[in-house]
The first five atom37 places (N, CA, C, CB, O) and aatype in JSON, in Angstrom:
{
  "aatype": [20, 20, 20, 20, 20, 20, 20, 20, 20, 20, 20, 20, 20, 20, 20, 20, 20, 20, 20, 20, 20, 20, 20, 20, 20, 20, 20, 20, 20, 20, 20, 20, 20, 20, 20, 20, 20, 20, 20, 20, 20, 20, 20, 20, 20, 20, 20, 20, 20, 20, 20, 20, 20, 20, 20, 20, 20, 20, 20, 20, 20, 20, 20, 20, 20, 20, 20, 20, 20, 20, 20],
  "atom_mask": [
    [1, 1, 1, 1, 1],
    [1, 1, 1, 1, 1],
    [1, 1, 1, 1, 1],
    [1, 1, 1, 1, 1],
    [1, 1, 1, 1, 1],
    [1, 1, 1, 1, 1],
    [1, 1, 1, 1, 1],
    [1, 1, 1, 1, 1],
    [1, 1, 1, 1, 1],
    [1, 1, 1, 1, 1],
    [1, 1, 1, 1, 1],
    [1, 1, 1, 1, 1],
    [1, 1, 1, 1, 1],
    [1, 1, 1, 1, 1],
    [1, 1, 1, 1, 1],
    [1, 1, 1, 1, 1],
    [1, 1, 1, 1, 1],
    [1, 1, 1, 1, 1],
    [1, 1, 1, 1, 1],
    [1, 1, 1, 1, 1],
    [1, 1, 1, 1, 1],
    [1, 1, 1, 1, 1],
    [1, 1, 1, 1, 1],
    [1, 1, 1, 1, 1],
    [1, 1, 1, 1, 1],
    [1, 1, 1, 1, 1],
    [1, 1, 1, 1, 1],
    [1, 1, 1, 1, 1],
    [1, 1, 1, 1, 1],
    [1, 1, 1, 1, 1],
    [1, 1, 1, 1, 1],
    [1, 1, 1, 1, 1],
    [1, 1, 1, 1, 1],
    [1, 1, 1, 1, 1],
    [1, 1, 1, 1, 1],
    [1, 1, 1, 1, 1],
    [1, 1, 1, 1, 1],
    [1, 1, 1, 1, 1],
    [1, 1, 1, 1, 1],
    [1, 1, 1, 1, 1],
    [1, 1, 1, 1, 1],
    [1, 1, 1, 1, 1],
    [1, 1, 1, 1, 1],
    [1, 1, 1, 1, 1],
    [1, 1, 1, 1, 1],
    [1, 1, 1, 1, 1],
    [1, 1, 1, 1, 1],
    [1, 1, 1, 1, 1],
    [1, 1, 1, 1, 1],
    [1, 1, 1, 1, 1],
    [1, 1, 1, 1, 1],
    [1, 1, 1, 1, 1],
    [1, 1, 1, 1, 1],
    [1, 1, 1, 1, 1],
    [1, 1, 1, 1, 1],
    [1, 1, 1, 1, 1],
    [1, 1, 1, 1, 1],
    [1, 1, 1, 1, 1],
    [1, 1, 1, 1, 1],
    [1, 1, 1, 1, 1],
    [1, 1, 1, 1, 1],
    [1, 1, 1, 1, 1],
    [1, 1, 1, 1, 1],
    [1, 1, 1, 1, 1],
    [1, 1, 1, 1, 1],
    [1, 1, 1, 1, 1],
    [1, 1, 1, 1, 1],
    [1, 1, 1, 1, 1],
    [1, 1, 1, 1, 1],
    [1, 1, 1, 1, 1],
    [1, 1, 1, 1, 1]
  ],
  "atom_positions": [
    [[113.52, 147.25, 135.27], [113.03, 147.83, 133.12], [113.91, 146.98, 132.89], [113.41, 149.79, 132.09], [114.77, 147.64, 133.49]],
    [[114.71, 145.72, 132.4], [115.38, 145.18, 131.78], [115.45, 145.84, 130.38], [115.04, 144.0, 131.91], [114.5, 146.27, 129.73]],
    [[116.93, 145.82, 129.99], [116.9, 146.27, 128.19], [117.03, 145.14, 127.9], [118.08, 147.29, 127.34], [117.7, 144.16, 128.22]],
    [[115.41, 145.77, 126.45], [115.75, 144.33, 125.29], [116.52, 145.04, 124.13], [114.08, 143.43, 124.48], [116.34, 146.2, 123.73]],
    [[117.5, 144.02, 123.6], [118.17, 143.79, 122.38], [117.56, 142.99, 121.66], [119.36, 143.38, 122.47], [117.02, 141.94, 122.02]],
    [[117.64, 143.69, 120.03], [117.47, 142.55, 119.3], [117.98, 142.84, 117.86], [116.02, 142.1, 119.36], [117.91, 143.96, 117.37]],
    [[118.49, 141.75, 117.2], [119.13, 141.32, 116.08], [118.29, 141.43, 114.28], [119.41, 139.8, 116.58], [117.54, 140.66, 113.67]],
    [[118.75, 142.45, 114.01], [118.4, 142.32, 112.59], [119.11, 141.71, 111.35], [118.24, 143.42, 112.28], [120.32, 141.72, 111.62]],
    [[118.98, 141.34, 110.47], [120.01, 140.87, 109.3], [119.42, 140.76, 107.95], [120.61, 139.45, 109.59], [119.11, 139.64, 107.53]],
    [[119.22, 141.85, 107.2], [118.91, 142.01, 105.38], [118.97, 140.74, 105.1], [120.09, 142.9, 104.27], [119.85, 140.05, 105.61]],
    [[118.05, 140.2, 104.26], [118.22, 139.18, 103.36], [117.98, 139.53, 102.2], [117.58, 138.18, 103.58], [116.88, 139.2, 101.76]],
    [[118.8, 140.22, 101.4], [118.23, 140.72, 100.21], [118.48, 139.97, 98.84], [118.69, 142.05, 100.09], [119.6, 139.5, 98.65]],
    [[117.42, 139.83, 97.81], [117.28, 139.64, 96.97], [119.19, 139.36, 96.02], [116.21, 140.7, 96.76], [120.16, 139.94, 96.5]],
    [[119.36, 138.45, 94.78], [120.62, 138.2, 94.42], [120.34, 140.4, 93.65], [120.92, 136.24, 93.07], [121.15, 141.32, 93.76]],
    [[118.97, 140.44, 92.99], [119.06, 141.57, 91.96], [119.14, 142.59, 93.02], [117.76, 141.76, 90.81], [119.75, 143.65, 92.84]],
    [[118.3, 142.19, 94.54], [118.38, 143.5, 94.88], [119.91, 143.91, 96.03], [116.8, 143.77, 95.59], [120.1, 145.13, 96.06]],
    [[120.79, 143.19, 96.77], [121.89, 143.33, 96.98], [123.41, 144.01, 95.82], [121.87, 142.12, 97.4], [124.37, 144.73, 96.04]],
    [[122.8, 143.18, 94.46], [123.7, 143.88, 93.61], [123.29, 146.02, 92.85], [123.68, 142.53, 92.24], [124.06, 146.8, 92.29]],
    [[121.77, 146.2, 93.25], [121.67, 147.62, 93.43], [122.14, 147.83, 94.85], [120.2, 148.19, 93.18], [122.61, 148.96, 94.98]],
    [[122.17, 147.16, 95.87], [122.54, 148.07, 97.28], [124.56, 148.01, 96.91], [121.79, 146.89, 99.36], [125.47, 148.82, 97.06]],
    [[124.5, 147.05, 96.56], [126.1, 147.29, 96.04], [126.59, 148.28, 95.63], [126.5, 146.64, 95.11], [127.39, 148.96, 96.26]],
    [[125.93, 148.68, 93.85], [126.07, 149.45, 93.3], [125.72, 150.8, 93.81], [125.67, 149.1, 92.45], [126.58, 151.65, 93.55]],
    [[124.91, 151.12, 94.33], [124.54, 152.65, 95.15], [125.32, 152.88, 96.16], [123.12, 152.8, 95.82], [125.68, 154.01, 96.5]],
    [[125.69, 151.68, 96.78], [127.04, 152.18, 98.31], [128.12, 152.66, 96.8], [128.09, 150.07, 99.93], [128.72, 153.74, 96.74]],
    [[128.15, 151.92, 96.03], [129.79, 152.09, 95.02], [130.28, 154.29, 94.48], [129.22, 150.76, 92.68], [131.12, 155.18, 94.34]],
    [[128.51, 153.72, 94.42], [128.17, 155.75, 93.94], [127.98, 156.53, 95.04], [126.56, 156.2, 93.0], [128.0, 157.73, 94.75]],
    [[127.81, 156.32, 96.12], [128.13, 156.82, 97.27], [129.59, 157.19, 98.08], [127.52, 156.08, 97.85], [130.14, 158.24, 98.4]],
    [[129.84, 156.08, 98.18], [131.36, 156.35, 98.16], [132.08, 156.74, 97.51], [131.94, 155.73, 98.27], [133.09, 157.19, 98.06]],
    [[132.0, 156.81, 95.89], [132.72, 157.42, 94.6], [132.26, 159.07, 95.2], [131.92, 156.78, 92.7], [133.19, 159.84, 95.42]],
    [[131.03, 159.48, 95.39], [130.67, 161.42, 95.16], [131.6, 161.33, 96.47], [128.48, 162.43, 95.35], [132.69, 161.05, 95.98]],
    [[131.7, 161.37, 97.27], [132.12, 161.63, 98.31], [133.62, 161.73, 98.13], [131.64, 160.76, 99.19], [134.14, 162.79, 98.49]],
    [[134.46, 160.66, 97.56], [135.83, 160.71, 97.42], [135.92, 161.8, 97.51], [136.48, 160.23, 96.43], [136.24, 162.58, 98.41]],
    [[135.25, 161.96, 95.23], [135.29, 163.14, 94.69], [134.97, 164.72, 96.02], [134.06, 162.88, 93.41], [135.47, 165.83, 96.18]],
    [[134.33, 164.24, 96.41], [134.05, 166.1, 96.89], [134.94, 166.2, 98.16], [132.07, 166.64, 97.46], [134.81, 167.18, 98.9]],
    [[135.91, 165.17, 98.44], [136.22, 165.06, 99.46], [137.89, 166.14, 99.21], [136.12, 163.39, 99.87], [138.44, 167.03, 99.86]],
    [[138.23, 165.28, 97.69], [139.52, 165.92, 96.66], [139.31, 166.92, 96.35], [139.89, 165.37, 95.42], [140.34, 167.61, 96.35]],
    [[137.94, 167.76, 95.85], [137.64, 169.16, 95.89], [138.21, 169.56, 96.5], [136.69, 169.63, 96.12], [139.16, 170.24, 96.11]],
    [[137.89, 169.32, 97.99], [137.76, 170.05, 98.92], [139.16, 170.28, 99.04], [137.01, 169.57, 99.99], [139.67, 171.38, 98.86]],
    [[139.91, 169.03, 99.41], [141.15, 168.93, 99.16], [142.38, 170.35, 98.22], [140.92, 167.62, 98.43], [143.26, 171.18, 98.42]],
    [[141.44, 169.66, 97.11], [142.52, 170.66, 95.64], [142.05, 172.26, 96.53], [141.5, 170.53, 93.04], [142.83, 173.12, 96.96]],
    [[141.05, 172.24, 96.57], [140.66, 173.98, 96.83], [141.71, 174.74, 98.08], [138.71, 174.13, 97.54], [142.37, 175.77, 97.95]],
    [[141.59, 173.55, 99.71], [142.57, 174.37, 100.41], [143.8, 174.16, 99.65], [142.73, 174.03, 101.93], [144.65, 175.04, 99.57]],
    [[143.9, 173.29, 99.24], [145.94, 174.03, 98.29], [145.85, 174.84, 97.62], [147.0, 173.17, 97.12], [146.87, 175.29, 97.11]],
    [[144.54, 175.41, 97.3], [145.17, 176.54, 96.51], [145.03, 178.01, 97.17], [144.49, 176.56, 95.07], [145.27, 179.1, 96.67]],
    [[144.53, 177.68, 98.54], [144.35, 178.66, 99.07], [142.77, 179.14, 99.17], [145.21, 179.44, 98.47], [142.52, 180.18, 99.78]],
    [[142.19, 178.73, 98.84], [141.03, 179.27, 98.74], [139.8, 178.57, 99.86], [140.71, 179.11, 97.23], [140.02, 177.7, 100.71]],
    [[138.45, 179.29, 99.56], [137.39, 178.41, 101.18], [136.69, 177.91, 100.22], [136.19, 179.44, 102.66], [136.34, 178.24, 99.09]],
    [[136.44, 176.03, 101.71], [136.12, 175.31, 101.39], [134.34, 175.42, 100.64], [136.57, 174.64, 102.39], [133.67, 176.35, 101.1]],
    [[133.83, 174.75, 99.84], [133.23, 174.74, 99.25], [132.01, 174.3, 100.48], [133.7, 174.12, 98.12], [132.15, 173.4, 101.3]],
    [[130.47, 175.48, 100.3], [129.34, 174.95, 101.19], [128.25, 173.97, 100.11], [128.46, 176.46, 101.96], [128.48, 173.29, 99.11]],
    [[127.39, 174.18, 100.63], [126.28, 172.66, 100.77], [125.97, 172.76, 99.55], [124.75, 172.56, 101.83], [125.93, 171.72, 98.89]],
    [[125.62, 174.22, 98.85], [125.12, 174.64, 97.29], [126.14, 174.79, 96.22], [124.4, 176.03, 97.28], [125.79, 174.92, 95.05]],
    [[127.74, 174.78, 96.69], [127.94, 174.2, 95.57], [128.89, 172.77, 95.39], [128.42, 175.24, 94.87], [129.74, 172.4, 94.59]],
    [[128.08, 172.05, 96.92], [128.9, 170.45, 96.11], [127.18, 170.3, 95.8], [130.08, 168.66, 97.5], [126.89, 169.47, 96.66]],
    [[126.22, 170.53, 95.27], [125.23, 170.24, 95.19], [125.34, 170.24, 93.9], [124.38, 170.82, 95.82], [124.97, 169.21, 93.32]],
    [[125.83, 171.3, 93.14], [126.07, 171.83, 91.47], [127.45, 170.78, 91.22], [126.55, 174.01, 91.23], [127.66, 170.06, 90.25]],
    [[127.82, 170.86, 91.77], [129.14, 170.03, 91.7], [128.64, 168.22, 90.75], [129.78, 169.77, 93.8], [128.92, 167.76, 89.64]],
    [[127.7, 167.65, 92.1], [127.21, 166.65, 91.65], [126.48, 166.55, 89.97], [126.38, 166.42, 92.7], [126.32, 165.68, 89.12]],
    [[126.15, 168.1, 90.15], [125.24, 168.02, 88.63], [125.54, 167.92, 87.35], [124.6, 168.99, 88.4], [125.19, 167.55, 86.22]],
    [[126.78, 168.66, 88.36], [127.87, 168.27, 86.72], [128.66, 167.18, 86.65], [129.1, 169.34, 86.34], [129.3, 166.94, 85.63]],
    [[128.7, 166.22, 87.95], [128.93, 164.87, 87.43], [128.11, 164.08, 87.11], [129.51, 164.24, 88.06], [128.55, 163.13, 86.47]],
    [[126.92, 164.08, 87.34], [125.91, 163.26, 86.81], [125.51, 164.1, 85.13], [124.49, 163.22, 88.1], [125.0, 163.52, 84.18]],
    [[125.69, 164.73, 85.16], [125.67, 165.06, 83.6], [126.8, 164.34, 83.11], [125.79, 166.68, 83.2], [126.49, 163.25, 82.65]],
    [[127.93, 164.6, 83.08], [129.13, 164.62, 82.52], [129.42, 163.26, 81.78], [130.1, 164.94, 83.56], [130.47, 162.84, 82.28]],
    [[129.08, 162.59, 81.04], [129.51, 161.28, 79.9], [130.02, 160.32, 80.48], [130.57, 161.54, 78.79], [129.44, 159.26, 80.7]],
    [[131.28, 160.63, 80.83], [132.82, 159.97, 81.65], [131.75, 159.72, 82.82], [134.6, 161.29, 82.13], [131.34, 158.59, 82.55]],
    [[131.33, 159.99, 83.55], [130.47, 159.5, 85.04], [128.67, 159.65, 84.93], [131.05, 160.76, 86.52], [128.05, 160.37, 85.72]],
    [[128.05, 158.92, 83.94], [126.93, 158.89, 83.16], [126.4, 158.09, 84.31], [126.96, 158.32, 81.59], [125.46, 158.63, 84.89]],
    [[126.71, 157.16, 84.68], [126.72, 156.05, 85.58], [125.73, 156.76, 86.92], [128.49, 155.55, 86.0], [124.65, 156.38, 87.38]],
    [[126.8, 158.18, 87.35], [125.8, 158.12, 88.53], [124.19, 158.55, 88.65], [126.41, 158.88, 89.44], [123.54, 158.36, 89.69]],
    [[123.5, 159.33, 87.14], [122.77, 159.47, 87.05], [121.49, 158.53, 86.48], [123.15, 160.26, 86.81], [120.35, 158.99, 86.43]]
  ]
}
């Protein structure tokens, strides 16, 4: 039986494309900030933070006036 392949392409409207770019940028910012926090902890000789601690970080970042755009 031959293997079939399909190619798909998203063609969002300009408004949807803008929303997707904002979402991707927010995800990238959170990822990089979390990596920075983990590296800071490692440099200080502390244990890496787990899932629950990182969830608290995200909540704090969303509630911070400087990063209110995450909300």
